[in-house]
XYZ file of C-alpha atoms in Angstrom:
524
model
C 64.250 80.170 94.351
C 64.557 76.636 92.987
C 61.932 74.218 94.318
C 62.194 70.462 94.766
C 60.115 67.931 92.815
C 57.247 68.328 95.253
C 57.119 72.062 94.658
C 58.532 72.960 98.085
C 60.931 75.839 98.197
C 63.946 75.632 100.528
C 63.896 77.620 103.748
C 66.757 79.799 104.951
C 68.331 76.922 106.882
C 68.394 74.656 103.816
C 69.840 77.426 101.659
C 72.565 78.083 104.223
C 73.482 74.394 104.223
C 73.715 74.418 100.432
C 76.087 77.388 100.440
C 78.215 75.928 103.248
C 78.369 72.532 101.563
C 79.376 73.970 98.199
C 81.991 76.205 99.822
C 83.493 73.223 101.640
C 83.513 71.305 98.362
C 85.635 73.896 96.548
C 87.872 74.171 99.625
C 88.924 70.603 98.815
C 90.338 71.867 95.521
C 92.203 74.620 97.388
C 93.784 72.053 99.697
C 94.813 69.908 96.733
C 96.206 72.910 94.845
C 98.639 74.018 97.557
C 99.806 70.658 98.902
C 102.831 70.284 96.614
C 104.144 73.813 97.073
C 104.273 73.347 100.836
C 105.699 69.817 100.959
C 107.954 69.381 97.913
C 111.039 68.424 99.975
C 108.961 65.904 101.924
C 107.624 64.385 98.689
C 111.144 64.057 97.292
C 112.440 62.455 100.470
C 109.485 60.145 101.070
C 109.349 58.906 97.475
C 113.120 58.934 96.866
C 112.470 61.082 93.802
C 114.499 63.764 92.090
C 113.097 67.278 91.753
C 112.429 66.759 88.042
C 110.375 63.647 88.782
C 108.584 65.051 91.825
C 107.542 68.193 89.940
C 105.205 66.055 87.855
C 103.020 65.753 90.954
C 102.146 69.404 90.482
C 102.271 69.523 86.679
C 99.884 66.566 86.308
C 97.396 68.109 88.745
C 97.455 71.534 87.103
C 97.280 70.142 83.554
C 94.245 67.968 84.358
C 92.476 70.847 86.046
C 93.109 73.357 83.239
C 92.094 70.838 80.584
C 88.792 69.881 82.174
C 87.515 73.294 83.297
C 85.845 74.019 79.915
C 85.005 70.344 79.340
C 83.197 70.102 82.692
C 81.069 73.057 81.678
C 79.786 70.961 78.754
C 79.157 68.006 81.078
C 77.219 70.163 83.562
C 74.829 71.337 80.879
C 74.457 67.862 79.393
C 73.980 65.869 82.620
C 72.947 68.531 85.144
C 75.059 70.329 87.727
C 73.774 68.216 90.620
C 74.761 64.923 89.018
C 78.254 66.162 88.125
C 78.617 67.449 91.688
C 78.000 63.988 93.162
C 80.552 62.387 90.836
C 83.067 65.118 91.727
C 82.541 64.735 95.479
C 82.988 60.970 95.363
C 86.111 61.443 93.268
C 87.359 64.062 95.743
C 87.173 61.451 98.507
C 88.683 58.603 96.505
C 91.556 60.583 94.923
C 93.247 61.805 98.142
C 92.796 58.383 99.727
C 94.644 56.904 96.749
C 97.330 59.555 97.242
C 97.590 58.603 100.907
C 98.283 54.935 100.168
C 100.266 55.391 96.932
C 103.477 53.367 97.179
C 105.420 55.171 94.459
C 105.704 58.221 92.275
C 103.781 56.844 89.269
C 100.683 55.893 91.237
C 100.794 59.219 93.060
C 100.995 61.147 89.771
C 97.969 59.208 88.484
C 96.064 60.034 91.683
C 96.989 63.705 91.289
C 95.508 63.667 87.774
C 92.243 62.454 89.308
C 92.458 65.229 91.913
C 92.856 67.848 89.187
C 89.904 66.454 87.236
C 87.610 66.414 90.268
C 88.774 69.904 91.224
C 87.681 71.250 87.844
C 84.318 69.498 88.167
C 83.800 70.906 91.659
C 84.544 74.494 90.642
C 82.213 74.440 87.644
C 79.322 72.463 89.151
C 79.295 74.278 92.523
C 79.305 77.780 91.088
C 76.756 76.851 88.431
C 74.423 75.526 91.137
C 74.656 78.806 93.023
C 73.683 80.804 89.935
C 70.820 78.404 89.217
C 69.543 78.268 92.780
C 69.716 81.934 93.825
C 68.297 84.973 92.032
C 70.569 87.713 90.760
C 69.658 90.020 93.635
C 71.154 87.501 96.130
C 74.311 86.637 94.242
C 76.500 89.281 95.907
C 76.408 87.770 99.391
C 76.187 84.185 98.131
C 79.275 84.533 95.937
C 81.086 86.307 98.792
C 80.652 83.273 101.037
C 81.522 80.910 98.181
C 84.748 82.862 97.562
C 86.007 81.772 100.988
C 86.661 78.399 99.386
C 87.826 79.725 96.013
C 90.039 82.657 97.081
C 90.664 82.668 100.845
C 91.503 78.972 101.197
C 94.219 78.707 98.502
C 95.673 82.123 99.335
C 96.291 81.548 103.038
C 94.241 79.021 105.000
C 95.350 75.912 103.073
C 99.108 76.715 103.234
C 98.795 77.360 106.970
C 97.049 74.039 107.589
C 99.585 72.201 105.474
C 102.444 73.868 107.320
C 101.121 72.607 110.630
C 100.646 69.080 109.252
C 104.186 69.024 107.840
C 105.644 70.003 111.210
C 103.464 67.565 113.146
C 103.338 64.556 110.826
C 103.712 63.147 107.332
C 102.796 64.631 103.944
C 100.234 61.826 103.621
C 98.159 63.486 106.359
C 97.555 66.423 104.013
C 95.736 64.158 101.583
C 93.762 62.611 104.430
C 92.639 66.134 105.392
C 91.305 66.695 101.848
C 89.323 63.457 102.007
C 87.791 64.464 105.353
C 86.712 67.881 104.078
C 85.220 66.298 100.940
C 83.308 63.807 103.068
C 81.947 66.623 105.248
C 80.781 68.495 102.137
C 79.149 65.339 100.792
C 77.217 64.728 104.014
C 76.009 68.325 104.228
C 74.868 68.428 100.617
C 73.244 65.007 100.865
C 70.996 66.402 103.584
C 69.671 69.061 101.166
C 69.997 67.037 97.963
C 66.359 67.546 96.906
C 66.958 71.283 96.539
C 69.994 70.981 94.273
C 68.983 71.979 90.728
C 69.293 69.403 87.994
C 68.426 71.449 84.897
C 69.810 70.163 81.610
C 70.368 72.229 78.507
C 70.856 71.267 74.904
C 74.527 71.033 74.111
C 76.637 70.545 71.047
C 78.034 67.093 70.411
C 81.276 66.756 72.336
C 84.455 66.815 70.275
C 86.984 64.406 71.784
C 89.670 65.495 69.345
C 89.302 69.041 70.697
C 89.714 67.724 74.212
C 92.864 65.841 73.237
C 94.410 68.886 71.559
C 93.510 71.077 74.519
C 94.989 68.511 76.920
C 98.288 68.546 74.999
C 98.336 72.349 75.059
C 97.498 72.659 78.756
C 100.013 69.984 79.780
C 102.729 71.793 77.851
C 101.660 75.157 79.301
C 101.638 73.792 82.849
C 105.090 72.227 82.462
C 106.655 75.231 80.744
C 105.317 77.742 83.276
C 106.293 75.663 86.303
C 109.746 74.602 85.047
C 110.741 77.407 82.674
C 112.372 79.689 85.246
C 114.458 76.851 86.686
C 115.831 75.972 83.229
C 116.238 79.575 82.030
C 113.349 79.254 79.612
C 114.236 79.084 75.914
C 117.944 78.628 76.629
C 117.174 74.948 77.240
C 116.176 72.597 74.431
C 113.475 70.630 76.241
C 111.709 73.824 77.387
C 111.685 75.020 73.778
C 109.997 71.760 72.808
C 107.363 72.179 75.518
C 106.667 75.780 74.439
C 106.377 74.634 70.821
C 103.969 71.881 71.875
C 101.848 74.437 73.741
C 101.654 76.760 70.722
C 100.913 73.974 68.238
C 98.298 72.453 70.561
C 96.506 75.773 71.077
C 96.538 76.646 67.379
C 95.267 73.190 66.419
C 92.564 73.435 69.108
C 91.297 76.785 67.792
C 91.357 75.549 64.192
C 89.449 72.416 65.145
C 86.843 74.419 67.065
C 86.191 76.611 64.034
C 86.180 73.719 61.556
C 83.566 71.784 63.535
C 81.172 74.416 64.952
C 78.536 71.739 65.494
C 80.803 69.857 67.899
C 82.780 71.769 70.518
C 83.915 71.845 74.145
C 82.201 75.127 74.946
C 80.179 77.872 73.310
C 81.781 81.055 72.029
C 78.598 82.930 72.921
C 79.965 83.825 76.360
C 82.514 86.166 74.799
C 79.765 88.117 73.081
C 78.851 89.484 76.502
C 81.125 92.531 77.068
C 80.939 92.102 80.838
C 82.162 88.521 80.643
C 84.907 89.384 78.157
C 86.137 92.115 80.502
C 85.946 89.886 83.587
C 87.733 87.051 81.809
C 90.575 89.333 80.700
C 90.997 90.982 84.101
C 90.858 87.587 85.838
C 94.354 86.986 84.461
C 95.611 90.101 86.250
C 93.712 89.217 89.422
C 95.122 85.681 89.394
C 98.593 87.132 88.816
C 98.174 89.360 91.867
C 96.653 86.686 94.129
C 99.053 83.815 93.515
C 102.044 85.939 92.515
C 101.981 88.057 95.663
C 101.468 84.958 97.838
C 104.507 83.372 96.163
C 106.628 86.491 96.730
C 105.605 86.853 100.361
C 106.366 83.226 101.209
C 109.740 83.165 99.429
C 110.650 86.537 100.965
C 109.820 85.297 104.448
C 111.802 82.073 103.992
C 114.875 83.355 102.166
C 115.272 86.936 103.418
C 113.582 87.101 106.816
C 114.728 83.513 107.559
C 111.414 82.601 109.187
C 110.646 78.920 109.928
C 108.354 77.146 107.470
C 105.430 76.900 109.914
C 105.711 80.616 110.767
C 105.846 81.444 107.058
C 102.737 79.362 106.443
C 100.870 81.327 109.123
C 102.096 84.660 107.796
C 99.216 84.992 105.323
C 96.484 84.196 107.864
C 95.883 87.885 108.794
C 95.462 88.571 105.087
C 92.796 85.868 104.858
C 90.755 87.605 107.552
C 90.648 90.839 105.603
C 89.943 89.016 102.331
C 86.889 87.538 104.036
C 85.917 90.916 105.489
C 86.148 92.596 102.085
C 84.128 89.808 100.459
C 81.336 90.195 102.998
C 81.347 94.013 102.763
C 81.175 93.983 98.966
C 78.608 91.179 99.023
C 76.401 93.070 101.474
C 76.527 96.304 99.474
C 75.697 94.589 96.169
C 72.914 92.507 97.729
C 71.297 94.879 100.235
C 72.089 98.236 98.657
C 72.072 97.287 94.985
C 75.564 98.694 94.511
C 77.196 98.218 91.131
C 80.079 95.774 91.716
C 82.292 97.655 89.264
C 82.892 100.358 91.878
C 84.904 97.902 93.981
C 87.425 97.169 91.211
C 89.428 100.426 91.484
C 89.188 100.234 95.278
C 90.601 96.720 95.249
C 93.349 97.617 92.793
C 94.450 100.649 94.828
C 94.545 98.640 98.064
C 96.658 95.893 96.498
C 98.973 98.518 95.004
C 99.345 100.186 98.408
C 100.175 96.873 100.098
C 102.810 95.928 97.502
C 104.303 99.433 97.710
C 104.586 99.089 101.499
C 106.286 95.687 101.164
C 108.719 97.152 98.634
C 110.077 99.375 101.416
C 111.279 96.482 103.609
C 114.647 96.979 105.300
C 117.374 94.782 106.810
C 115.711 94.843 110.219
C 112.205 94.090 108.960
C 110.317 91.199 110.497
C 106.945 89.545 110.140
C 105.339 92.184 112.373
C 106.383 94.875 109.902
C 104.420 93.121 107.142
C 101.085 92.828 108.919
C 99.565 96.143 107.810
C 100.576 95.540 104.198
C 99.145 92.018 104.325
C 95.864 93.293 105.765
C 95.552 95.835 102.942
C 96.386 93.129 100.412
C 93.554 90.997 101.755
C 91.029 93.825 101.551
C 92.032 94.623 97.988
C 91.884 91.038 96.758
C 88.500 90.472 98.399
C 86.952 93.520 96.702
C 88.584 92.670 93.377
C 87.602 89.018 93.089
C 83.980 89.384 94.119
C 83.479 92.293 91.729
C 84.972 90.388 88.808
C 82.869 87.312 89.564
C 79.608 89.272 89.628
C 80.449 91.316 86.552
C 81.583 88.337 84.477
C 78.948 85.763 85.402
C 75.792 87.476 86.641
C 74.735 88.688 83.208
C 74.941 85.271 81.523
C 71.846 83.289 80.619
C 71.401 79.975 82.425
C 72.671 77.783 79.533
C 75.882 79.865 79.415
C 76.596 80.004 83.155
C 78.559 76.750 83.262
C 80.703 77.712 80.253
C 81.337 81.141 81.747
C 82.243 79.631 85.118
C 84.702 77.191 83.568
C 86.418 79.816 81.432
C 86.495 82.426 84.209
C 88.211 79.991 86.562
C 90.551 78.959 83.735
C 91.611 82.583 83.336
C 92.277 82.958 87.063
C 94.293 79.726 87.205
C 96.378 80.631 84.145
C 96.946 84.125 85.511
C 98.273 82.623 88.729
C 100.627 80.279 86.865
C 101.891 83.109 84.681
C 102.316 85.364 87.708
C 104.405 82.877 89.672
C 106.514 82.024 86.595
C 107.144 85.683 85.710
C 107.998 86.702 89.271
C 110.262 83.686 89.772
C 112.162 84.586 86.591
C 112.241 88.261 87.561
C 113.694 87.459 90.974
C 116.444 85.270 89.539
C 117.528 87.746 86.875
C 117.282 90.898 88.977
C 119.139 89.158 91.802
C 121.988 88.280 89.420
C 122.079 91.851 88.079
C 122.064 93.422 91.548
C 124.779 91.032 92.708
C 126.954 92.028 89.774
C 126.443 95.728 90.484
C 127.107 95.569 94.219
C 129.744 92.867 93.859
C 131.758 95.111 91.547
C 132.795 97.073 94.642
C 134.562 94.028 96.102
C 138.012 94.697 94.659
C 141.137 95.103 96.825
C 141.836 98.682 95.721
C 138.478 99.963 96.956
C 139.169 102.173 100.035
C 135.686 101.574 101.406
C 136.202 97.807 101.237
C 139.594 98.115 102.944
C 138.093 100.194 105.741
C 135.167 97.825 106.179
C 137.449 94.778 106.180
C 139.599 96.348 108.878
C 136.605 97.113 111.094
C 135.205 93.598 110.746
C 138.664 92.099 111.360
C 139.066 94.062 114.564
C 135.636 92.872 115.652
C 136.647 89.238 115.035
C 139.923 89.694 116.910
C 137.948 91.097 119.843
C 135.919 87.885 119.831
C 139.059 85.770 120.098
C 139.545 84.753 116.446
C 143.071 83.947 115.269
C 144.587 87.186 113.821
C 146.097 85.174 110.961
C 142.715 84.319 109.457
C 140.608 87.350 110.370
C 141.073 89.102 107.015
C 139.693 86.123 105.080
C 136.828 85.682 107.542
C 136.043 89.383 107.319
C 135.839 89.220 103.518
C 133.500 86.214 103.694
C 131.283 88.059 106.188
C 131.175 91.116 103.926
C 130.218 88.952 100.938
C 127.408 87.347 102.906
C 126.199 90.782 103.958
C 126.139 91.922 100.336
C 124.166 88.829 99.310
C 121.601 89.617 102.004
C 121.360 93.215 100.799
C 121.010 92.041 97.203
C 118.201 89.634 98.150
C 116.376 92.395 100.025
C 116.760 94.813 97.110
C 115.590 92.146 94.646
C 112.390 91.377 96.523
C 111.654 95.067 97.033
C 111.830 95.509 93.265
C 109.655 92.411 92.732
C 106.952 93.761 95.048
C 107.130 97.056 93.202
C 106.680 95.262 89.859
C 103.159 94.224 90.923
C 102.405 97.892 91.548
C 103.457 98.701 87.991
C 101.306 95.844 86.713
C 98.255 97.475 88.248
C 99.298 100.898 87.004
C 98.702 99.437 83.555
C 95.506 97.594 84.583
C 93.784 100.420 86.483
C 93.016 102.565 83.401
C 91.177 99.586 81.891
C 88.933 99.348 84.954
C 88.275 103.086 84.864
C 87.368 102.992 81.174
C 84.994 100.121 81.829
C 83.344 102.046 84.681
C 82.833 105.082 82.464
C 81.331 102.901 79.737
C 78.918 101.317 82.202
C 77.987 104.350 84.317
C 74.655 104.851 82.541
C 73.550 101.290 83.190
C 72.501 99.726 86.452
C 73.651 96.363 87.656
C 70.183 95.141 88.659
C 67.528 95.265 86.001
């Protein structure tokens, strides 16, 4: 255990406060990440902004966060994780307060950039501190608790809180909530500040040109992934320009990194560890499943089940309970029993597959109560999956590489989530159009089934007192609306099933990795 300057080692109470404080700190980033998705209409109305303009509130936040995740890893090694943490916490209080009082869209976008930057610093510094402060044999349970802020909060708790605040007040209250949580984390960590590690490691000279190229690439990626589906991707000129900017920026960034090996944003050494390389790659799939399934469930509840926004926001709360349960179970087994975390990957994948398969069987009469079991299984699967990947990817890294590994691992999860939401949004739109064309082809006057159905609906309307002269037209409109509802249900069932097929492809990779590692033990 890390000792303070006087040589005193922290007791259990101090260690618990450190873990709680760091978990609260990353919960601030979760609150900031989900605020726009829950309150976009309120932002547009309150700021008198169009959707194109308001969407920059999310794009600016995401771009800043993606850009600075690897850069903050360099800063943590150069200045010390504790020092970066204090800067990030102060920024996490100031940024939402600026958002709260922002008079217009430009100032709010600037404040969101600061929120994204502080979010990246919080993720990297907090997780690095945990790996520096606790030995490997304790990381299972420690990372399980920490994941409540990284996984549970953005997946369910934060949307539910925001939904309640939207119903009961203004969107500005959501930013005030972030400031309060950040202040609470600051006070808790200040009480145990002498135990926070401040190790510094030799780093390469920072390459600001690399940072600029990476910022261009990540801004273009964030915009293209968030707006591409709405503009039908490459069918629109400005999306093609953004995609081109992303490709050119990434290529130029890689070239620059290799041309100036003595100056870089992060060290390539992390990818020489096979465990990290595997965890980084699978984090894309895990992020796809976490954020993609949450997106599908919320849109399904709003557009198909017609649930109110506050009820929809609370829909994922049962899932958060089982995510937490799975995290604690996996953390206990890896810490107390020395279990290899790789065994939880196939378990997590199978549970998520089972939950998505159950949701793909939703019917016209389905309600929120019919989704509970599937949501509980989803939570268990995601909890097992994320903790296992975290331990596999990061636990084997040497101390100077932990910050770089943490930044890149979180970058993979964030990009996987963006790709997942973009792909599923596009899939829904295109499959919905295809299904509507197929089912709508039956709506021609010569179809006997349509004639029979129209007559039955017309008789029903006449029985309700509708004018007989207009019942045929009203019946046809009702039938069309019924078909649209059936098409929407069929579309979402296929979208849920697509996540199952994603894991069908990913599961063999996890099995191959387990076979390759079966002769090694996790704890040395």
